[in-house]
DNA sequence: AAATGGAACAACCGCAAGAGA
DNA sequence: TTCTCTTGCGGTTGTTCCATT
């Protein structure tokens, strides 16, 4: 696994891109596609390394990028997904169509992270910084159980992200098979909305006969995969292999309708509707405490979880956790956002009942906040990413 | 009006993983 | 199997902008 020398060559320009350079890069990619990034600068007449060109394209020039201020919804999504995924910006970006991982990362570091910290919320754990005070009672246990489920969802979400990446890779290889160097838009990036101009030009220009984006983008073969996913030991789930307390998560994924990919999206949407309406966390039953299976019909993902699933870990409050129908509730994130001193944020919602989420509230509030918080997260990850062509 | 400090954002760096020869 | 190349990713740095003094 060597590392490409890239930018350490002398004579290559670094630093901010000029409009002329942007134009050259755009024009070249429009006509030829990017092909090999390493070879691109010379062909395009740019004194840049390929890596620099790739970053400029993916983070700035790509036509399917939405720029500008993040909406409240986007902020909420970022916070919620960050609570689940941590600094996995690319995975988060797959749920924020038209936003790049770099942009999300920057926004987190410059806005959201500080905002949370200012409110006494640890931006890493998404818990109040004085959480330790609660560790001696049952509240932390509840939080841990919720986190347990969140980890479970995190693994599922990451598997989804893998499927997206796989889809992208497949689409690239498909392109190569067709002898084209035109980059295949990735479904995860919601490309069809923004690509057609470039894509059509490209395909027309190179004469490969590859259908335009609206055609091939939606006809992308869906990922059909069998993957064994080993979560790399997040704190709560971490333990040694073979340890009975270790939840082992295995995803066996194959996409329904993969050979008729053109209808995948629609099927997926319906699938999600059914899924949202019917999905609960698996009900706890005696005798199955170390094995819980879950199936998402969307990707035929069957998830088997082996580990210390307890009735407590499957419950919040008085009933089983439902993923759906929580959107209307006031989530913890909303509390965070509403408590923010950022006037640009929504002041909607009445969080007075919950006593805020500054972390200094009572333990009951903390419990309720956690419940709402994770419910909101779980609801989010079980909702189709907005505008995402994957769903 | 000039200086200064912080915020915001673009870009770079280095590591890791996968593919292919 | 090993090595090289390419790409993706996350952390960090550098530059620009803007508000405040």
Short mmCIF file of C-alpha atoms (C1' of nucleotides) in Angstrom, two decimals:
data_model
loop_
_atom_site.label_atom_id
_atom_site.label_comp_id
_atom_site.label_asym_id
_atom_site.label_seq_id
_atom_site.Cartn_x
_atom_site.Cartn_y
_atom_site.Cartn_z
CA UNK A 1 0.00 0.00 0.00
CA UNK A 2 2.15 2.73 -1.23
CA UNK A 3 1.37 6.34 -1.14
CA UNK A 4 1.27 8.47 -4.19
CA UNK A 5 3.84 11.24 -4.21
CA UNK A 6 1.29 13.73 -5.49
CA UNK A 7 1.83 17.32 -4.48
CA UNK A 8 5.46 17.22 -3.51
CA UNK A 9 6.53 17.57 -7.10
CA UNK A 10 8.19 20.87 -7.79
CA UNK A 11 6.55 23.31 -10.12
CA UNK A 12 3.05 22.44 -9.12
CA UNK A 13 0.90 25.23 -7.91
CA UNK A 14 -0.73 25.14 -4.53
CA UNK A 15 -3.15 27.36 -2.75
CA UNK A 16 -6.39 28.95 -3.83
CA UNK A 17 -7.73 28.21 -7.25
CA UNK A 18 -8.17 30.99 -9.76
CA UNK A 19 -11.27 31.33 -11.93
CA UNK A 20 -9.14 30.44 -14.93
CA UNK A 21 -8.04 27.22 -13.34
CA UNK A 22 -11.59 26.40 -12.39
CA UNK A 23 -12.67 27.01 -15.94
CA UNK A 24 -9.97 24.77 -17.32
CA UNK A 25 -10.85 21.98 -14.97
CA UNK A 26 -14.55 22.31 -15.61
CA UNK A 27 -14.11 22.41 -19.34
CA UNK A 28 -11.89 19.40 -19.36
CA UNK A 29 -14.16 17.30 -17.19
CA UNK A 30 -17.21 18.34 -19.13
CA UNK A 31 -15.59 17.14 -22.29
CA UNK A 32 -13.63 14.13 -21.18
CA UNK A 33 -14.68 13.25 -17.69
CA UNK A 34 -12.00 13.17 -15.08
CA UNK A 35 -10.62 9.75 -15.90
CA UNK A 36 -7.39 9.31 -14.02
CA UNK A 37 -6.94 12.26 -11.73
CA UNK A 38 -3.21 11.92 -11.89
CA UNK A 39 -3.18 12.30 -15.62
CA UNK A 40 -5.78 15.02 -15.68
CA UNK A 41 -3.71 18.13 -14.84
CA UNK A 42 -1.33 17.65 -17.75
CA UNK A 43 -4.15 16.97 -20.15
CA UNK A 44 -6.15 19.91 -18.89
CA UNK A 45 -3.19 22.23 -18.88
CA UNK A 46 -3.18 22.76 -15.17
CA UNK A 47 -0.14 23.19 -12.98
CA UNK A 48 -1.78 21.28 -10.19
CA UNK A 49 -1.48 17.81 -8.84
CA UNK A 50 -4.27 15.39 -9.54
CA UNK A 51 -5.27 15.26 -5.96
CA UNK A 52 -5.75 18.98 -5.83
CA UNK A 53 -7.89 18.79 -8.96
CA UNK A 54 -9.98 16.02 -7.50
CA UNK A 55 -10.60 17.93 -4.30
CA UNK A 56 -11.43 21.10 -6.16
CA UNK A 57 -13.92 19.21 -8.25
CA UNK A 58 -15.55 17.18 -5.51
CA UNK A 59 -15.72 19.98 -2.98
CA UNK A 60 -16.42 22.98 -5.10
CA UNK A 61 -16.90 22.66 -8.83
CA UNK A 62 -19.17 19.67 -9.04
CA UNK A 63 -22.52 20.89 -10.32
CA UNK A 64 -24.57 18.89 -7.89
CA UNK A 65 -23.35 20.80 -4.90
CA UNK A 66 -25.59 22.98 -2.85
CA UNK A 67 -23.77 25.88 -1.34
CA UNK A 68 -24.74 28.50 1.12
CA UNK A 69 -26.26 28.56 4.52
CA UNK A 70 -27.27 25.35 6.18
CA UNK A 71 -30.95 25.06 6.94
CA UNK A 72 -32.29 24.23 10.34
CA UNK A 73 -33.24 20.81 9.06
CA UNK A 74 -29.72 20.23 7.83
CA UNK A 75 -28.28 21.35 11.13
CA UNK A 76 -30.51 18.96 12.99
CA UNK A 77 -29.59 16.16 10.67
CA UNK A 78 -25.91 16.79 11.13
CA UNK A 79 -26.16 16.88 14.88
CA UNK A 80 -28.24 13.77 15.02
CA UNK A 81 -26.11 11.82 12.63
CA UNK A 82 -22.96 12.98 14.33
CA UNK A 83 -24.34 11.60 17.56
CA UNK A 84 -24.64 8.28 15.85
CA UNK A 85 -21.68 8.21 13.55
CA UNK A 86 -19.14 10.50 15.07
CA UNK A 87 -16.73 12.14 12.68
CA UNK A 88 -17.69 9.97 9.75
CA UNK A 89 -18.33 12.90 7.54
CA UNK A 90 -18.72 10.99 4.35
CA UNK A 91 -21.39 8.81 5.90
CA UNK A 92 -23.15 11.87 7.23
CA UNK A 93 -22.88 13.50 3.84
CA UNK A 94 -24.77 10.64 2.24
CA UNK A 95 -27.79 11.75 4.22
CA UNK A 96 -27.40 15.37 3.33
CA UNK A 97 -27.84 15.52 -0.35
CA UNK A 98 -25.84 18.12 -2.20
CA UNK A 99 -23.55 18.78 0.71
CA UNK A 100 -19.98 17.60 0.67
CA UNK A 101 -18.33 15.90 3.56
CA UNK A 102 -15.80 18.69 3.67
CA UNK A 103 -18.47 21.31 3.95
CA UNK A 104 -20.27 19.41 6.65
CA UNK A 105 -17.04 18.91 8.52
CA UNK A 106 -16.23 22.59 8.33
CA UNK A 107 -19.69 23.56 9.42
CA UNK A 108 -19.53 21.24 12.34
CA UNK A 109 -16.16 22.51 13.46
CA UNK A 110 -16.97 26.17 13.08
CA UNK A 111 -20.59 26.29 14.14
CA UNK A 112 -22.25 23.27 15.64
CA UNK A 113 -19.40 22.00 17.75
CA UNK A 114 -18.93 25.35 19.39
CA UNK A 115 -22.63 25.79 19.90
CA UNK A 116 -22.94 22.48 21.68
CA UNK A 117 -19.90 23.17 23.79
CA UNK A 118 -21.27 26.55 24.71
CA UNK A 119 -24.40 24.91 25.96
CA UNK A 120 -22.55 22.46 28.10
CA UNK A 121 -23.01 19.56 25.73
CA UNK A 122 -19.99 17.49 24.95
CA UNK A 123 -19.78 17.61 21.15
CA UNK A 124 -18.11 14.22 21.12
CA UNK A 125 -20.52 12.25 23.25
CA UNK A 126 -23.52 14.53 22.78
CA UNK A 127 -24.17 14.31 26.45
CA UNK A 128 -24.13 17.00 29.07
CA UNK A 129 -20.63 17.52 30.30
CA UNK A 130 -21.64 16.85 33.88
CA UNK A 131 -22.93 13.47 32.84
CA UNK A 132 -20.64 11.88 35.37
CA UNK A 133 -22.92 13.15 38.11
CA UNK A 134 -25.59 10.84 36.87
CA UNK A 135 -23.48 7.78 36.58
CA UNK A 136 -24.40 6.43 39.95
CA UNK A 137 -28.07 6.08 39.29
CA UNK A 138 -30.24 4.54 36.71
CA UNK A 139 -30.21 7.42 34.31
CA UNK A 140 -26.87 6.59 32.88
CA UNK A 141 -27.98 3.04 32.44
CA UNK A 142 -30.92 4.17 30.41
CA UNK A 143 -28.69 6.39 28.41
CA UNK A 144 -26.32 3.53 27.88
CA UNK A 145 -29.11 1.33 26.67
CA UNK A 146 -30.24 3.98 24.31
CA UNK A 147 -26.70 4.38 23.16
CA UNK A 148 -26.57 0.64 22.69
CA UNK A 149 -29.42 0.85 20.27
CA UNK A 150 -27.91 3.85 18.65
CA UNK A 151 -24.75 1.88 18.07
CA UNK A 152 -26.81 -0.81 16.52
CA UNK A 153 -28.36 1.73 14.25
CA UNK A 154 -25.01 3.23 13.59
CA UNK A 155 -23.81 -0.05 12.27
CA UNK A 156 -26.84 -0.34 10.07
CA UNK A 157 -26.41 3.16 8.79
CA UNK A 158 -22.81 2.54 8.02
CA UNK A 159 -23.74 -0.55 6.10
CA UNK A 160 -26.07 1.59 4.08
CA UNK A 161 -23.23 3.94 3.40
CA UNK A 162 -21.14 1.02 2.29
CA UNK A 163 -23.83 -0.02 -0.09
CA UNK A 164 -23.82 3.44 -1.50
CA UNK A 165 -20.08 3.36 -1.96
CA UNK A 166 -20.31 -0.04 -3.50
CA UNK A 167 -22.91 1.24 -5.87
CA UNK A 168 -20.60 4.04 -6.83
CA UNK A 169 -17.75 1.66 -7.43
CA UNK A 170 -19.94 -0.57 -9.52
CA UNK A 171 -21.08 2.32 -11.56
CA UNK A 172 -17.48 3.30 -12.20
CA UNK A 173 -16.54 -0.15 -13.33
CA UNK A 174 -19.60 -0.19 -15.50
CA UNK A 175 -18.34 2.94 -17.11
CA UNK A 176 -14.98 1.37 -17.73
CA UNK A 177 -16.60 -1.60 -19.30
CA UNK A 178 -18.25 0.74 -21.70
CA UNK A 179 -14.92 2.28 -22.48
CA UNK A 180 -15.88 5.65 -21.18
CA UNK A 181 -13.97 7.86 -18.87
CA UNK A 182 -16.98 9.89 -17.97
CA UNK A 183 -17.48 9.71 -14.26
CA UNK A 184 -20.59 7.93 -13.22
CA UNK A 185 -22.59 9.93 -10.81
CA UNK A 186 -23.02 8.22 -7.55
CA UNK A 187 -26.51 7.67 -6.35
CA UNK A 188 -25.48 8.67 -2.93
CA UNK A 189 -24.64 12.13 -4.10
CA UNK A 190 -27.99 12.81 -5.57
CA UNK A 191 -26.32 13.52 -8.82
CA UNK A 192 -29.15 13.30 -11.32
CA UNK A 193 -30.53 16.60 -10.16
CA UNK A 194 -27.40 18.42 -10.93
CA UNK A 195 -25.55 16.38 -13.44
CA UNK A 196 -27.57 16.20 -16.54
CA UNK A 197 -25.95 19.22 -18.08
CA UNK A 198 -22.47 17.97 -17.67
CA UNK A 199 -23.35 14.39 -18.12
CA UNK A 200 -25.26 14.81 -21.30
CA UNK A 201 -22.57 16.93 -22.78
CA UNK A 202 -19.99 14.41 -21.83
CA UNK A 203 -21.73 11.47 -23.25
CA UNK A 204 -22.65 13.23 -26.36
CA UNK A 205 -19.17 14.47 -26.74
CA UNK A 206 -17.33 11.24 -26.36
CA UNK A 207 -19.72 9.28 -28.46
CA UNK A 208 -19.79 6.30 -26.23
CA UNK A 209 -23.50 6.07 -26.42
CA UNK A 210 -23.75 5.99 -22.72
CA UNK A 211 -27.15 7.22 -21.72
CA UNK A 212 -27.44 10.56 -20.07
CA UNK A 213 -27.53 10.83 -16.36
CA UNK A 214 -31.24 10.82 -16.01
CA UNK A 215 -31.20 7.52 -17.71
CA UNK A 216 -28.22 5.77 -16.42
CA UNK A 217 -28.26 7.49 -13.12
CA UNK A 218 -31.59 6.06 -12.33
CA UNK A 219 -30.77 2.82 -13.99
CA UNK A 220 -27.77 2.20 -11.94
CA UNK A 221 -27.52 -1.29 -10.88
CA UNK A 222 -28.31 -1.38 -7.26
CA UNK A 223 -25.85 -2.88 -4.97
CA UNK A 224 -26.26 -6.55 -4.57
CA UNK A 225 -23.94 -7.64 -1.98
CA UNK A 226 -23.22 -10.00 0.73
CA UNK A 227 -21.14 -8.34 3.24
CA UNK A 228 -20.14 -9.21 6.68
CA UNK A 229 -19.87 -6.12 8.65
CA UNK A 230 -17.78 -6.00 11.73
CA UNK A 231 -18.27 -2.92 13.70
CA UNK A 232 -14.91 -1.73 14.78
CA UNK A 233 -15.66 -1.72 18.39
CA UNK A 234 -17.34 1.45 19.38
CA UNK A 235 -17.05 2.13 23.06
CA UNK A 236 -20.29 0.65 24.19
CA UNK A 237 -20.18 -2.39 22.02
CA UNK A 238 -16.49 -2.89 22.15
CA UNK A 239 -15.12 -6.10 23.46
CA UNK A 240 -13.06 -8.96 22.32
CA UNK A 241 -14.23 -11.43 19.78
CA UNK A 242 -15.73 -14.44 21.33
CA UNK A 243 -16.76 -12.60 24.37
CA UNK A 244 -20.39 -13.32 25.00
CA UNK A 245 -21.02 -9.74 25.74
CA UNK A 246 -19.87 -8.74 22.33
CA UNK A 247 -22.60 -7.78 20.01
CA UNK A 248 -21.61 -9.14 16.66
CA UNK A 249 -23.40 -7.48 13.86
CA UNK A 250 -23.58 -9.12 10.55
CA UNK A 251 -25.16 -7.56 7.57
CA UNK A 252 -26.06 -9.74 4.71
CA UNK A 253 -27.22 -7.37 2.09
CA UNK A 254 -28.67 -7.85 -1.28
CA UNK A 255 -30.77 -5.36 -3.05
CA UNK A 256 -34.18 -6.28 -4.11
CA UNK A 257 -34.86 -5.65 -7.72
CA UNK A 258 -31.23 -5.24 -8.53
CA UNK A 259 -31.69 -6.39 -12.04
CA UNK A 260 -34.46 -3.91 -12.55
CA UNK A 261 -32.67 -1.02 -11.07
CA UNK A 262 -34.81 1.48 -12.84
CA UNK A 263 -37.58 0.93 -10.38
CA UNK A 264 -35.50 0.59 -7.34
CA UNK A 265 -36.09 4.09 -6.13
CA UNK A 266 -39.81 3.80 -6.28
CA UNK A 267 -39.75 0.41 -4.73
CA UNK A 268 -37.45 1.72 -2.13
CA UNK A 269 -39.74 4.54 -1.24
CA UNK A 270 -42.64 2.22 -0.85
CA UNK A 271 -40.45 -0.12 1.02
CA UNK A 272 -39.49 2.61 3.37
CA UNK A 273 -43.08 3.55 3.90
CA UNK A 274 -43.93 0.02 4.79
CA UNK A 275 -40.82 -0.20 6.84
CA UNK A 276 -41.52 2.97 8.74
CA UNK A 277 -45.04 1.90 9.43
CA UNK A 278 -44.20 -1.50 10.64
CA UNK A 279 -40.74 -1.49 12.04
CA UNK A 280 -40.07 -1.76 15.68
CA UNK A 281 -37.02 -2.77 17.42
CA UNK A 282 -37.19 -6.49 17.59
CA UNK A 283 -39.34 -7.53 20.42
CA UNK A 284 -37.58 -9.07 23.24
CA UNK A 285 -38.47 -12.63 23.88
CA UNK A 286 -37.25 -15.01 26.45
CA UNK A 287 -34.62 -17.26 25.09
CA UNK A 288 -33.48 -14.95 22.36
CA UNK A 289 -31.60 -12.54 24.46
CA UNK A 290 -28.38 -13.07 22.56
CA UNK A 291 -29.76 -13.17 19.10
CA UNK A 292 -31.95 -10.64 17.47
CA UNK A 293 -32.60 -10.53 13.82
CA UNK A 294 -33.80 -7.68 11.76
CA UNK A 295 -34.67 -7.40 8.15
CA UNK A 296 -34.96 -4.33 6.03
CA UNK A 297 -36.84 -5.22 2.94
CA UNK A 298 -35.37 -2.29 1.13
CA UNK A 299 -32.03 -3.91 0.73
CA UNK A 300 -32.96 -7.28 2.03
CA UNK A 301 -30.57 -6.54 4.77
CA UNK A 302 -30.81 -9.04 7.48
CA UNK A 303 -29.14 -8.07 10.64
CA UNK A 304 -28.36 -10.51 13.31
CA UNK A 305 -27.24 -9.10 16.53
CA UNK A 306 -25.65 -11.24 19.08
CA UNK A 307 -25.01 -9.71 22.38
CA UNK A 308 -26.40 -8.68 25.63
CA UNK A 309 -29.83 -7.62 24.63
CA UNK A 310 -31.98 -7.24 27.61
CA UNK A 311 -35.54 -6.17 28.06
CA UNK A 312 -34.21 -2.91 29.37
CA UNK A 313 -32.07 -2.37 26.36
CA UNK A 314 -35.03 -2.79 24.11
CA UNK A 315 -37.26 -0.47 25.94
CA UNK A 316 -37.57 3.13 26.63
CA UNK A 317 -40.15 4.32 28.99
CA UNK A 318 -43.04 1.98 29.17
CA UNK A 319 -43.03 0.41 25.78
CA UNK A 320 -40.95 -0.88 22.97
CA UNK A 321 -39.05 1.59 20.99
CA UNK A 322 -40.64 2.55 17.74
CA UNK A 323 -38.59 4.10 15.07
CA UNK A 324 -41.42 5.76 13.31
CA UNK A 325 -43.98 8.35 14.23
CA UNK A 326 -41.70 10.26 16.48
CA UNK A 327 -40.99 13.08 14.15
CA UNK A 328 -43.59 15.21 15.74
CA UNK A 329 -42.03 14.99 19.12
CA UNK A 330 -39.79 17.60 20.48
CA UNK A 331 -36.38 16.07 20.19
CA UNK A 332 -33.35 16.75 22.22
CA UNK A 333 -31.72 18.28 19.25
CA UNK A 334 -34.52 20.72 18.96
CA UNK A 335 -33.96 21.62 22.51
CA UNK A 336 -30.36 22.22 21.75
CA UNK A 337 -31.14 24.29 18.80
CA UNK A 338 -33.85 26.23 20.49
CA UNK A 339 -31.62 26.97 23.37
CA UNK A 340 -28.99 28.27 21.11
CA UNK A 341 -28.26 31.91 21.18
CA UNK A 342 -28.01 31.82 17.46
CA UNK A 343 -30.87 34.00 16.37
CA UNK A 344 -30.88 32.47 12.97
CA UNK A 345 -32.19 29.28 14.33
CA UNK A 346 -35.76 28.39 14.74
CA UNK A 347 -37.46 29.47 17.86
CA UNK A 348 -40.27 27.12 17.20
CA UNK A 349 -41.24 24.55 19.70
CA UNK A 350 -41.92 24.79 23.35
CA UNK A 351 -39.22 23.12 25.31
CA UNK A 352 -40.25 24.48 28.62
CA UNK A 353 -41.75 21.17 29.57
CA UNK A 354 -38.46 19.52 29.18
CA UNK A 355 -36.61 22.10 31.08
CA UNK A 356 -34.07 22.65 28.37
CA UNK A 357 -31.09 20.56 27.58
CA UNK A 358 -28.28 22.50 29.00
CA UNK A 359 -27.21 19.55 30.99
CA UNK A 360 -27.81 21.27 34.26
CA UNK A 361 -31.39 20.17 34.51
CA UNK A 362 -32.75 17.49 36.76
CA UNK A 363 -32.17 13.84 36.19
CA UNK A 364 -35.73 13.30 35.13
CA UNK A 365 -35.33 15.89 32.44
CA UNK A 366 -32.13 14.31 31.44
CA UNK A 367 -33.81 10.98 31.08
CA UNK A 368 -36.62 12.46 29.05
CA UNK A 369 -34.20 14.39 26.95
CA UNK A 370 -32.20 11.32 26.22
CA UNK A 371 -35.27 9.42 25.30
CA UNK A 372 -36.41 12.08 22.94
CA UNK A 373 -32.95 12.64 21.64
CA UNK A 374 -32.32 9.06 20.66
CA UNK A 375 -35.84 8.59 19.50
CA UNK A 376 -35.30 11.47 17.22
CA UNK A 377 -32.06 10.01 15.98
CA UNK A 378 -33.52 6.60 15.44
CA UNK A 379 -36.38 8.15 13.63
CA UNK A 380 -34.01 10.07 11.48
CA UNK A 381 -31.95 7.11 10.43
CA UNK A 382 -35.06 5.24 9.58
CA UNK A 383 -36.28 8.00 7.41
CA UNK A 384 -35.14 8.12 3.84
CA UNK A 385 -32.39 10.64 3.40
CA UNK A 386 -34.05 13.63 1.93
CA UNK A 387 -33.76 13.79 -1.79
CA UNK A 388 -31.39 10.93 -1.73
CA UNK A 389 -31.65 8.93 -4.89
CA UNK A 390 -30.72 5.88 -2.91
CA UNK A 391 -34.16 5.80 -1.52
"C1'" DA B 1 -9.08 55.01 8.94
"C1'" DA B 2 -6.02 51.58 10.59
"C1'" DA B 3 -5.00 47.66 13.42
"C1'" DT B 4 -6.29 43.49 15.39
"C1'" DG B 5 -8.50 39.26 16.52
"C1'" DG B 6 -11.74 35.83 15.55
"C1'" DA B 7 -14.76 33.37 12.37
"C1'" DA B 8 -15.42 31.01 8.22
"C1'" DC B 9 -14.04 28.43 4.55
"C1'" DA B 10 -11.01 26.44 1.03
"C1'" DA B 11 -7.33 23.63 0.45
"C1'" DC B 12 -3.65 20.61 1.84
"C1'" DC B 13 -1.58 16.61 4.19
"C1'" DG B 14 -1.06 12.05 5.37
"C1'" DC B 15 -3.01 7.62 6.21
"C1'" DA B 16 -5.66 3.67 4.82
"C1'" DA B 17 -7.94 0.64 1.74
"C1'" DG B 18 -9.04 -1.42 -2.62
"C1'" DA B 19 -7.95 -2.69 -7.33
"C1'" DG B 20 -5.06 -4.38 -10.57
"C1'" DA B 21 -0.61 -5.74 -12.56
"C1'" DT C 1 1.53 -12.90 -2.79
"C1'" DT C 2 3.55 -8.57 -3.30
"C1'" DC C 3 3.85 -4.14 -5.00
"C1'" DT C 4 2.16 0.08 -7.13
"C1'" DC C 5 -1.35 3.16 -8.18
"C1'" DT C 6 -5.58 5.44 -7.26
"C1'" DT C 7 -9.02 7.10 -4.48
"C1'" DG C 8 -11.48 8.16 -0.19
"C1'" DC C 9 -11.41 10.00 4.19
"C1'" DG C 10 -10.58 12.78 8.31
"C1'" DG C 11 -7.56 16.05 10.53
"C1'" DT C 12 -5.21 20.20 10.09
"C1'" DT C 13 -3.51 24.43 8.18
"C1'" DG C 14 -3.61 28.67 5.59
"C1'" DT C 15 -6.04 32.47 3.73
"C1'" DT C 16 -9.69 35.66 3.48
"C1'" DC C 17 -13.37 38.18 5.40
"C1'" DC C 18 -15.56 40.78 8.85
"C1'" DA C 19 -16.52 42.87 13.17
"C1'" DT C 20 -14.63 45.32 16.90
"C1'" DT C 21 -11.53 48.47 19.10
#
